[in-house]
DNA sequence: AAGGCGAAATGACAAATATCAATGAGCCGC
DNA sequence: GCGGCTCATTGATATTTGTCATTTCGCCTT
């Protein structure tokens, strides 16, 4: 058993047969026999908040299915500016680029305690050579990644600071949900293309006006209807 | 011969065998026999500047390979705001989403006279069922689309107005090139998340300071090294 | 050549955001 | 419990960008 870094915890070989998110993962369409026929080199790993799953420029050796938690994908400009280009959650697939490129283009860092299944890229390639449905599933994943990137552009990089923050809160809260866990103001700014101070001010203003409350640290309750109304003004 | 709209011009059935950009298109990896074995329903179409190739929400029936020209992909927010999320050029593939979704998620409009090859999605699906290398090629395309979306976020939606404009100019100019054709200030703003006026002012300022010149309308010459230096300050 | 049209450029001003600096709150180790 | 951290918040101010109105320019029509 090999430990790649001192922060992560290898939790063992994944039991895909009894996977609780089986219906949502990359292999959802495959018959059990198909991927049982190989020795499955799929490991479960738990990353504590703040730990790096992989860094930009590293050899891309694996894809990851997120079982729980929250991951930020950061991209750097030549001049050092950085921007968070995506946030990934439960059932999202991390590191798809490994299928095509030799190095990871982003840095992936866990913002909360995050559990993943690690799928070695060679293994996925092998499976995909004989299983057309896996390709279908994978194209769906590429498409999902692309539309979330587009969403990033239109929702989180367009309009006033307040609109951007509100859109992100609603995205984090998800459908019908009113609560969401948030992260540092610095990351909030990096997601929205704003400075830390502006992000902080805007959050504070929303709190003062009663649109959100913070019953415990970094955990927020959102008045969803009011926030949605804010977007229209 | 069916004409879908009054603006576009059907130029005939494509002669893929002698395609001048054959090495760069989706079918690059396929043997001629393979895709000659079907009747090839690939048409060439020329769109004049300003014409719509497809609109968001329309049934996604085809993919398009760009042979020449420039296409903007626009996305709309519920509140009516619009944002250009990508610009496509020669050899780029348009409407990949048709492989996975039933409707186009974007509106695609030609900014210059644009020649395309139209690939019916059913045909591409059919080919892809038997040709693994087509899948490889297609994953490469998804990946390319995704990294240009990421680039949109980090380069064109981050930093000051001047930095954004300069990054776009350098992107349009391409490697080593010094000249580029540009479009309206309104579209420039929609690409960069700026108002038309700010886009105009910034361009005017760059002209006054000698970083760019406009020998003929909408055609610019860029002082590439100076522009690159601007990005660092 | 004159007039009309639309896009670009510019000006004046308001609003939003960045920047720099200071303060305050929570957390940790001692 | 007491410094000594880090990070959120806030304040004061400078800069940038948006907004609205006006002018200029190029092009097209007549």
Coordinates of C-alpha atoms (C1' of nucleotides) in Angstrom, one line a residue:
Chain A
X1 CA 0.0 0.0 0.0
X2 CA 1.5 3.2 -1.2
X3 CA 0.9 6.6 0.2
X4 CA 1.4 9.4 -2.2
X5 CA 1.4 12.2 0.3
X6 CA 1.2 12.7 4.0
X7 CA -2.2 14.3 4.0
X8 CA -4.4 11.8 2.2
X9 CA -5.8 8.6 3.6
X10 CA -6.1 5.4 1.5
X11 CA -9.3 3.8 2.6
X12 CA -8.9 0.6 0.7
X13 CA -10.0 -1.0 -2.5
X14 CA -13.4 0.2 -3.7
X15 CA -16.4 -2.1 -3.4
X16 CA -18.1 -0.9 -6.6
X17 CA -20.7 -3.6 -6.4
X18 CA -22.2 -2.0 -3.3
X19 CA -21.3 1.6 -4.2
X20 CA -23.9 4.0 -2.8
X21 CA -23.7 6.3 -5.8
X22 CA -23.3 3.5 -8.3
X23 CA -26.2 4.9 -10.4
X24 CA -24.3 8.2 -11.0
X25 CA -20.8 7.1 -11.6
X26 CA -18.8 6.7 -14.8
X27 CA -19.3 2.9 -14.9
X28 CA -23.1 3.2 -14.3
X29 CA -23.9 1.6 -17.7
X30 CA -21.5 -1.4 -17.4
X31 CA -22.5 -4.9 -16.4
X32 CA -20.8 -6.1 -13.3
X33 CA -19.2 -9.0 -15.1
X34 CA -17.5 -6.6 -17.5
X35 CA -15.5 -4.7 -15.0
X36 CA -15.2 -7.5 -12.5
X37 CA -13.3 -9.4 -15.2
X38 CA -10.2 -7.4 -14.5
X39 CA -8.6 -7.0 -11.1
X40 CA -10.1 -3.7 -10.2
X41 CA -7.4 -1.2 -9.2
X42 CA -9.9 1.3 -8.0
X43 CA -8.9 2.7 -4.6
X44 CA -10.9 4.9 -2.3
X45 CA -9.1 7.9 -0.9
X46 CA -10.1 10.5 1.6
X47 CA -8.6 14.0 1.4
X48 CA -8.9 16.4 4.3
X49 CA -9.9 20.0 3.6
X50 CA -7.0 21.9 2.1
X51 CA -5.1 19.0 0.6
X52 CA -4.0 18.8 -3.0
X53 CA -5.4 16.0 -5.1
X54 CA -3.2 16.8 -8.0
X55 CA -1.3 19.8 -9.4
X56 CA -1.2 21.4 -12.8
X57 CA 1.6 20.0 -14.9
X58 CA 1.8 16.7 -13.1
X59 CA 1.6 13.5 -15.1
X60 CA -2.1 12.6 -15.5
X61 CA -2.4 9.1 -14.2
X62 CA -5.9 8.8 -12.9
X63 CA -9.5 10.0 -13.0
X64 CA -11.4 10.5 -9.8
X65 CA -15.1 10.1 -9.0
X66 CA -16.2 12.3 -6.1
X67 CA -18.2 10.5 -3.5
X68 CA -18.5 13.5 -1.1
X69 CA -17.0 16.8 -0.4
X70 CA -16.1 19.8 -2.5
X71 CA -13.1 20.4 -4.8
X72 CA -11.8 23.5 -6.5
X73 CA -10.0 23.4 -9.8
X74 CA -7.6 26.3 -10.2
X75 CA -5.9 27.6 -13.3
X76 CA -2.9 29.9 -13.5
X77 CA -2.0 32.6 -15.9
X78 CA 1.6 33.2 -17.0
X79 CA 1.6 36.4 -14.9
X80 CA 0.7 34.5 -11.8
X81 CA -2.9 35.4 -11.5
X82 CA -5.1 32.5 -10.6
X83 CA -8.7 31.8 -11.1
X84 CA -10.9 29.0 -9.8
X85 CA -12.5 27.6 -13.0
X86 CA -14.8 25.0 -11.5
X87 CA -16.1 23.5 -8.3
X88 CA -16.8 19.8 -8.2
X89 CA -19.2 17.9 -6.0
X90 CA -20.7 14.5 -5.3
X91 CA -20.8 12.3 -8.5
X92 CA -18.7 14.7 -10.5
X93 CA -15.8 13.3 -12.4
X94 CA -12.4 14.9 -11.8
X95 CA -9.4 14.8 -14.2
X96 CA -11.2 13.7 -17.4
X97 CA -8.3 15.4 -19.2
X98 CA -6.2 12.4 -18.3
X99 CA -7.9 10.5 -21.1
X100 CA -6.4 12.8 -23.7
X101 CA -3.5 14.7 -22.2
X102 CA -0.3 13.6 -20.5
X103 CA -0.4 16.2 -17.8
X104 CA -3.2 17.7 -15.7
X105 CA -4.1 21.2 -16.8
X106 CA -5.4 22.3 -13.4
X107 CA -4.6 22.1 -9.8
X108 CA -7.3 20.3 -7.8
X109 CA -7.6 21.1 -4.1
X110 CA -10.2 19.8 -1.6
X111 CA -12.2 22.5 0.1
X112 CA -13.9 20.2 2.5
X113 CA -13.1 16.6 3.5
X114 CA -13.5 14.8 0.3
X115 CA -13.9 11.1 -0.5
X116 CA -12.9 9.9 -4.0
X117 CA -12.6 6.8 -6.0
X118 CA -9.4 6.7 -8.0
X119 CA -9.6 5.2 -11.5
X120 CA -6.2 4.7 -13.1
X121 CA -6.3 6.1 -16.6
X122 CA -4.9 2.9 -18.2
X123 CA -7.7 0.9 -16.7
X124 CA -10.3 3.3 -18.0
X125 CA -8.7 3.2 -21.5
X126 CA -8.7 -0.5 -21.4
X127 CA -12.3 -0.8 -20.5
X128 CA -13.3 1.9 -23.1
X129 CA -11.8 -0.1 -25.9
X130 CA -14.4 -2.7 -25.7
X131 CA -17.3 -0.9 -24.2
X132 CA -19.1 1.5 -26.3
X133 CA -21.5 2.5 -23.6
X134 CA -18.6 3.7 -21.5
X135 CA -17.8 6.1 -24.3
X136 CA -21.4 7.4 -24.3
X137 CA -21.1 7.9 -20.6
X138 CA -17.8 9.7 -21.0
X139 CA -19.1 12.0 -23.7
X140 CA -21.9 12.9 -21.3
X141 CA -19.2 13.8 -18.7
X142 CA -17.3 16.0 -21.2
X143 CA -20.5 17.7 -22.0
X144 CA -21.3 18.3 -18.4
X145 CA -17.9 19.7 -17.7
X146 CA -18.3 22.0 -20.7
X147 CA -21.7 23.3 -19.8
X148 CA -20.5 24.0 -16.2
X149 CA -17.6 25.9 -17.7
X150 CA -20.0 27.9 -19.8
X151 CA -22.1 28.5 -16.7
X152 CA -19.0 29.8 -15.0
X153 CA -18.6 32.4 -17.7
X154 CA -22.1 33.6 -17.9
X155 CA -23.1 33.3 -14.2
X156 CA -20.0 33.8 -12.2
X157 CA -18.0 36.1 -14.4
X158 CA -20.7 38.5 -15.7
X159 CA -22.6 41.3 -13.9
X160 CA -22.2 43.1 -10.6
X161 CA -20.4 41.6 -7.6
X162 CA -23.7 41.2 -5.8
X163 CA -25.3 39.3 -8.7
X164 CA -22.3 37.0 -8.9
X165 CA -22.3 36.2 -5.2
X166 CA -26.0 35.5 -5.2
X167 CA -25.8 33.2 -8.2
X168 CA -23.0 31.3 -6.5
X169 CA -25.0 31.0 -3.3
X170 CA -27.9 29.6 -5.2
X171 CA -25.7 27.2 -7.0
X172 CA -24.2 26.0 -3.8
X173 CA -27.5 25.6 -2.1
X174 CA -28.8 23.5 -5.0
X175 CA -32.4 22.8 -5.9
X176 CA -34.8 23.5 -3.1
X177 CA -32.0 23.4 -0.5
X178 CA -31.6 26.4 1.7
X179 CA -28.4 25.6 3.4
X180 CA -24.9 25.6 2.1
X181 CA -21.3 25.2 3.3
X182 CA -19.0 27.9 2.2
X183 CA -15.3 28.4 2.1
X184 CA -12.9 31.3 2.5
X185 CA -13.6 34.8 1.2
X186 CA -10.4 34.5 -0.8
X187 CA -11.6 31.5 -2.7
X188 CA -15.0 33.1 -3.1
X189 CA -13.2 36.0 -4.8
X190 CA -11.2 33.6 -7.0
X191 CA -14.4 31.9 -8.1
X192 CA -16.1 35.2 -9.0
X193 CA -13.2 37.2 -10.3
X194 CA -13.4 39.7 -7.4
X195 CA -11.0 40.8 -4.7
X196 CA -11.3 39.2 -1.2
X197 CA -12.5 42.5 0.2
X198 CA -15.3 42.9 -2.3
X199 CA -16.4 39.3 -1.7
X200 CA -16.4 39.9 2.1
X201 CA -18.3 43.1 1.9
X202 CA -20.9 41.6 -0.3
X203 CA -21.4 38.7 2.0
X204 CA -21.6 41.0 5.0
X205 CA -24.1 43.1 3.3
X206 CA -26.3 40.1 2.4
X207 CA -26.1 39.1 6.0
X208 CA -27.1 42.5 7.3
X209 CA -30.0 42.7 5.0
X210 CA -31.3 39.3 6.1
X211 CA -30.9 37.4 2.9
X212 CA -28.5 34.9 4.5
X213 CA -27.6 33.9 8.0
X214 CA -24.7 32.0 9.5
X215 CA -26.0 29.7 12.3
X216 CA -22.5 28.1 12.6
X217 CA -19.2 29.0 11.1
X218 CA -19.0 28.7 7.3
X219 CA -22.5 27.2 7.2
X220 CA -25.2 29.4 5.7
X221 CA -28.9 29.5 5.4
X222 CA -30.3 31.2 2.3
X223 CA -33.6 32.9 1.8
X224 CA -33.8 31.4 -1.7
X225 CA -36.9 33.3 -3.0
X226 CA -35.6 36.7 -1.9
X227 CA -32.2 35.9 -3.4
X228 CA -33.8 35.0 -6.7
X229 CA -35.7 38.2 -6.6
X230 CA -32.4 40.1 -6.1
X231 CA -31.2 38.7 -9.4
X232 CA -33.9 40.4 -11.2
X233 CA -33.2 43.9 -9.9
Chain B
X1 CA -31.8 20.7 -52.5
X2 CA -33.2 22.2 -49.5
X3 CA -32.4 25.7 -48.3
X4 CA -32.8 26.1 -44.5
X5 CA -32.8 29.9 -44.5
X6 CA -32.5 32.7 -47.0
X7 CA -29.1 33.8 -45.9
X8 CA -27.0 30.7 -46.2
X9 CA -25.6 29.2 -49.4
X10 CA -25.4 25.5 -50.0
X11 CA -22.2 24.9 -52.0
X12 CA -22.7 21.3 -52.7
X13 CA -21.7 17.9 -51.3
X14 CA -18.3 17.9 -49.7
X15 CA -15.3 16.3 -51.4
X16 CA -13.7 15.0 -48.2
X17 CA -11.1 13.1 -50.2
X18 CA -9.5 16.3 -51.4
X19 CA -10.3 18.4 -48.4
X20 CA -7.7 21.0 -47.9
X21 CA -7.9 20.8 -44.1
X22 CA -8.3 17.0 -44.1
X23 CA -5.5 16.5 -41.6
X24 CA -7.3 18.7 -39.0
X25 CA -10.9 17.5 -39.2
X26 CA -12.9 15.1 -37.1
X27 CA -12.4 12.3 -39.6
X28 CA -8.7 12.8 -39.9
X29 CA -7.9 9.3 -38.5
X30 CA -10.4 7.4 -40.6
X31 CA -9.4 5.4 -43.7
X32 CA -11.1 6.7 -46.8
X33 CA -12.8 3.3 -47.4
X34 CA -14.5 3.6 -44.0
X35 CA -16.4 6.7 -44.6
X36 CA -16.8 6.2 -48.3
X37 CA -18.7 3.1 -47.6
X38 CA -21.8 5.2 -46.7
X39 CA -23.4 7.7 -48.9
X40 CA -21.8 10.8 -47.5
X41 CA -24.4 13.3 -46.5
X42 CA -21.8 16.0 -45.7
X43 CA -22.7 19.3 -47.3
X44 CA -20.6 22.4 -47.6
X45 CA -22.4 25.6 -46.6
X46 CA -21.2 29.3 -46.7
X47 CA -22.7 31.7 -44.2
X48 CA -22.3 35.4 -44.7
X49 CA -21.2 37.6 -41.8
X50 CA -24.1 38.1 -39.4
X51 CA -26.1 35.0 -40.3
X52 CA -27.2 32.5 -37.7
X53 CA -25.9 28.9 -38.0
X54 CA -28.1 27.7 -35.3
X55 CA -30.0 29.0 -32.3
X56 CA -30.1 27.9 -28.7
X57 CA -33.0 25.5 -28.0
X58 CA -33.2 24.3 -31.6
X59 CA -33.1 20.5 -32.2
X60 CA -29.4 19.6 -32.5
X61 CA -29.2 17.8 -35.9
X62 CA -25.7 18.4 -37.0
X63 CA -22.1 19.1 -36.2
X64 CA -20.1 21.6 -38.2
X65 CA -16.4 21.7 -39.1
X66 CA -15.2 25.2 -39.8
X67 CA -13.3 25.6 -43.0
X68 CA -12.8 29.4 -42.7
X69 CA -14.3 32.4 -41.0
X70 CA -15.1 33.2 -37.4
X71 CA -18.1 32.2 -35.4
X72 CA -19.4 33.5 -32.0
X73 CA -21.2 31.2 -29.6
X74 CA -23.6 33.1 -27.4
X75 CA -25.3 32.0 -24.2
X76 CA -28.2 33.7 -22.5
X77 CA -29.1 34.1 -18.9
X78 CA -32.6 33.9 -17.6
X79 CA -32.6 37.7 -17.1
X80 CA -31.7 38.3 -20.7
X81 CA -28.0 39.1 -20.2
X82 CA -26.0 37.6 -23.0
X83 CA -22.4 36.6 -23.1
X84 CA -20.2 35.3 -25.8
X85 CA -18.7 32.1 -24.4
X86 CA -16.4 31.1 -27.3
X87 CA -15.1 32.1 -30.6
X88 CA -14.4 29.4 -33.2
X89 CA -12.0 29.4 -36.1
X90 CA -10.7 27.3 -38.9
X91 CA -10.6 23.5 -38.1
X92 CA -12.7 24.0 -34.9
X93 CA -15.7 21.8 -34.5
X94 CA -19.1 23.4 -33.8
X95 CA -22.0 21.8 -32.1
X96 CA -20.3 18.8 -30.4
X97 CA -23.2 18.9 -27.9
X98 CA -25.4 17.4 -30.6
X99 CA -23.8 14.1 -29.8
X100 CA -25.2 14.1 -26.3
X101 CA -28.1 16.6 -26.1
X102 CA -31.2 17.0 -28.1
X103 CA -31.1 20.8 -28.4
X104 CA -28.2 23.2 -29.0
X105 CA -27.3 25.0 -25.8
X106 CA -25.8 28.0 -27.6
X107 CA -26.6 30.4 -30.5
X108 CA -23.9 30.3 -33.2
X109 CA -23.5 33.3 -35.4
X110 CA -21.0 34.0 -38.2
X111 CA -18.9 37.1 -37.6
X112 CA -17.2 36.9 -40.9
X113 CA -18.0 35.0 -44.1
X114 CA -17.8 31.4 -42.8
X115 CA -17.5 28.1 -44.7
X116 CA -18.5 25.0 -42.9
X117 CA -18.9 21.3 -43.6
X118 CA -22.2 20.0 -42.1
X119 CA -22.0 16.6 -40.5
X120 CA -25.4 15.1 -39.6
X121 CA -25.3 13.8 -36.1
X122 CA -26.9 10.5 -37.0
X123 CA -24.1 9.9 -39.5
X124 CA -21.4 10.7 -36.9
X125 CA -23.1 8.4 -34.4
X126 CA -23.2 5.6 -36.9
X127 CA -19.6 6.0 -37.8
X128 CA -18.6 6.2 -34.2
X129 CA -20.2 2.9 -33.3
X130 CA -17.7 1.0 -35.3
X131 CA -14.6 3.3 -35.3
X132 CA -12.8 3.6 -32.0
X133 CA -10.4 6.1 -33.4
X134 CA -13.2 8.5 -34.1
X135 CA -14.0 8.4 -30.4
X136 CA -10.4 9.3 -29.6
X137 CA -10.6 12.2 -32.0
X138 CA -13.8 13.3 -30.5
X139 CA -12.5 13.2 -27.0
X140 CA -9.7 15.4 -28.2
X141 CA -12.3 17.8 -29.5
X142 CA -14.2 17.8 -26.2
X143 CA -11.0 18.5 -24.4
X144 CA -10.1 21.3 -26.8
X145 CA -13.5 22.9 -26.2
X146 CA -13.1 22.6 -22.5
X147 CA -9.7 24.1 -22.4
X148 CA -10.8 27.0 -24.5
X149 CA -13.7 27.5 -22.1
X150 CA -11.2 27.6 -19.2
X151 CA -9.1 30.0 -21.1
X152 CA -12.2 32.2 -21.6
X153 CA -12.5 32.3 -17.8
X154 CA -9.0 33.0 -16.9
X155 CA -7.9 35.2 -19.7
X156 CA -11.0 37.0 -20.9
X157 CA -13.0 37.3 -17.7
X158 CA -10.2 38.1 -15.2
X159 CA -8.3 41.3 -14.6
X160 CA -8.6 44.9 -15.9
X161 CA -10.3 45.9 -19.1
X162 CA -7.0 46.7 -20.7
X163 CA -5.5 43.3 -19.9
X164 CA -8.6 41.5 -21.2
X165 CA -8.6 43.4 -24.5
X166 CA -4.9 42.8 -25.0
X167 CA -5.2 39.1 -24.3
X168 CA -8.0 38.9 -26.8
X169 CA -5.9 40.8 -29.4
X170 CA -3.0 38.4 -28.9
X171 CA -5.4 35.4 -29.2
X172 CA -6.9 36.7 -32.4
X173 CA -3.5 37.5 -33.8
X174 CA -2.3 33.9 -33.1
X175 CA 1.3 32.7 -33.0
X176 CA 3.7 35.0 -34.6
X177 CA 1.0 36.8 -36.5
X178 CA 0.7 40.5 -36.2
X179 CA -2.6 41.1 -38.0
X180 CA -6.1 40.3 -37.0
X181 CA -9.6 41.0 -38.1
X182 CA -11.9 42.3 -35.5
X183 CA -15.6 42.7 -35.1
X184 CA -17.9 45.3 -33.5
X185 CA -17.1 46.9 -30.2
X186 CA -20.4 45.5 -28.9
X187 CA -19.3 41.9 -29.5
X188 CA -15.9 42.8 -28.1
X189 CA -17.6 43.8 -24.9
X190 CA -19.7 40.6 -24.9
X191 CA -16.6 38.5 -25.2
X192 CA -14.8 40.3 -22.4
X193 CA -17.7 41.0 -20.0
X194 CA -17.4 44.8 -20.5
X195 CA -19.7 47.5 -21.8
X196 CA -19.4 48.6 -25.4
X197 CA -18.1 52.0 -24.3
X198 CA -15.3 50.5 -22.2
X199 CA -14.3 48.2 -25.0
X200 CA -14.3 51.2 -27.4
X201 CA -12.3 53.4 -25.1
X202 CA -9.7 50.8 -24.5
X203 CA -9.2 50.1 -28.2
X204 CA -9.0 53.8 -28.9
X205 CA -6.4 54.2 -26.1
X206 CA -4.3 51.3 -27.5
X207 CA -4.4 53.0 -30.9
X208 CA -3.4 56.3 -29.6
X209 CA -0.4 54.8 -27.7
X210 CA 0.7 53.0 -30.8
X211 CA 0.2 49.5 -29.7
X212 CA -2.1 48.8 -32.5
X213 CA -3.0 50.4 -35.8
X214 CA -5.9 50.0 -38.2
X215 CA -4.7 50.2 -41.8
X216 CA -8.2 49.3 -43.1
X217 CA -11.5 49.1 -41.4
X218 CA -11.7 46.3 -38.8
X219 CA -8.3 45.0 -39.7
X220 CA -5.6 45.6 -37.1
X221 CA -1.9 45.4 -36.9
X222 CA -0.6 44.5 -33.4
X223 CA 2.8 45.3 -31.9
X224 CA 2.9 41.9 -30.3
X225 CA 6.0 42.3 -28.1
X226 CA 4.8 45.6 -26.7
X227 CA 1.4 44.1 -26.0
X228 CA 2.9 41.2 -24.2
X229 CA 4.9 43.6 -22.1
X230 CA 1.7 45.5 -21.2
X231 CA 0.3 42.3 -19.7
X232 CA 3.1 42.2 -17.2
X233 CA 2.5 45.7 -15.8
Chain C
dA1 C1' -22.3 66.8 -53.1
dA2 C1' -25.8 66.5 -49.5
dG3 C1' -28.3 64.0 -46.4
dG4 C1' -29.1 60.2 -43.5
dC5 C1' -27.8 56.2 -41.0
dG6 C1' -25.3 53.3 -37.8
dA7 C1' -21.3 52.4 -35.3
dA8 C1' -17.3 54.4 -32.9
dA9 C1' -15.4 57.8 -30.1
dT10 C1' -15.6 61.0 -26.5
dG11 C1' -17.1 63.8 -22.5
dA12 C1' -19.2 64.4 -17.9
dC13 C1' -20.6 62.3 -14.2
dA14 C1' -22.2 58.4 -11.1
dA15 C1' -21.5 54.0 -9.3
dA16 C1' -18.8 50.1 -8.4
dT17 C1' -14.7 48.0 -7.3
dA18 C1' -9.8 47.9 -6.0
dT19 C1' -6.3 49.2 -2.9
dC20 C1' -4.1 50.1 1.3
dA21 C1' -4.5 50.2 6.1
dA22 C1' -6.6 49.2 10.4
dT23 C1' -9.4 46.7 13.5
dG24 C1' -11.8 42.9 15.4
dA25 C1' -13.1 37.9 16.0
dG26 C1' -12.1 33.1 16.5
dC27 C1' -8.6 29.5 17.2
dC28 C1' -4.4 27.3 18.8
dG29 C1' -0.5 26.2 21.5
dC30 C1' 1.7 27.3 25.6
Chain D
dG1 C1' -6.0 32.5 30.4
dC2 C1' -2.7 34.8 27.4
dG3 C1' -0.2 36.0 23.4
dG4 C1' 0.1 35.1 18.7
dC5 C1' -1.7 33.5 14.7
dT6 C1' -5.0 33.8 10.6
dC7 C1' -8.9 35.4 8.4
dA8 C1' -13.1 38.3 8.1
dT9 C1' -14.7 42.8 8.5
dT10 C1' -14.6 47.6 8.0
dG11 C1' -12.9 52.3 6.8
dA12 C1' -10.8 55.8 3.7
dT13 C1' -9.5 56.7 -0.6
dA14 C1' -8.0 56.0 -5.4
dT15 C1' -9.1 53.9 -9.7
dT16 C1' -11.8 51.8 -12.8
dT17 C1' -15.8 51.0 -15.1
dG18 C1' -20.7 51.9 -16.1
dT19 C1' -24.2 55.2 -17.7
dC20 C1' -26.2 58.6 -20.4
dA21 C1' -25.6 62.1 -23.7
dT22 C1' -23.3 64.0 -27.6
dT23 C1' -20.2 64.3 -31.3
dT24 C1' -17.6 62.4 -35.0
dC25 C1' -16.7 59.4 -38.7
dG26 C1' -17.4 56.3 -42.5
dC27 C1' -20.5 54.6 -45.7
dC28 C1' -24.5 54.4 -48.3
dT29 C1' -28.3 56.5 -50.9
dT30 C1' -30.2 59.9 -53.4

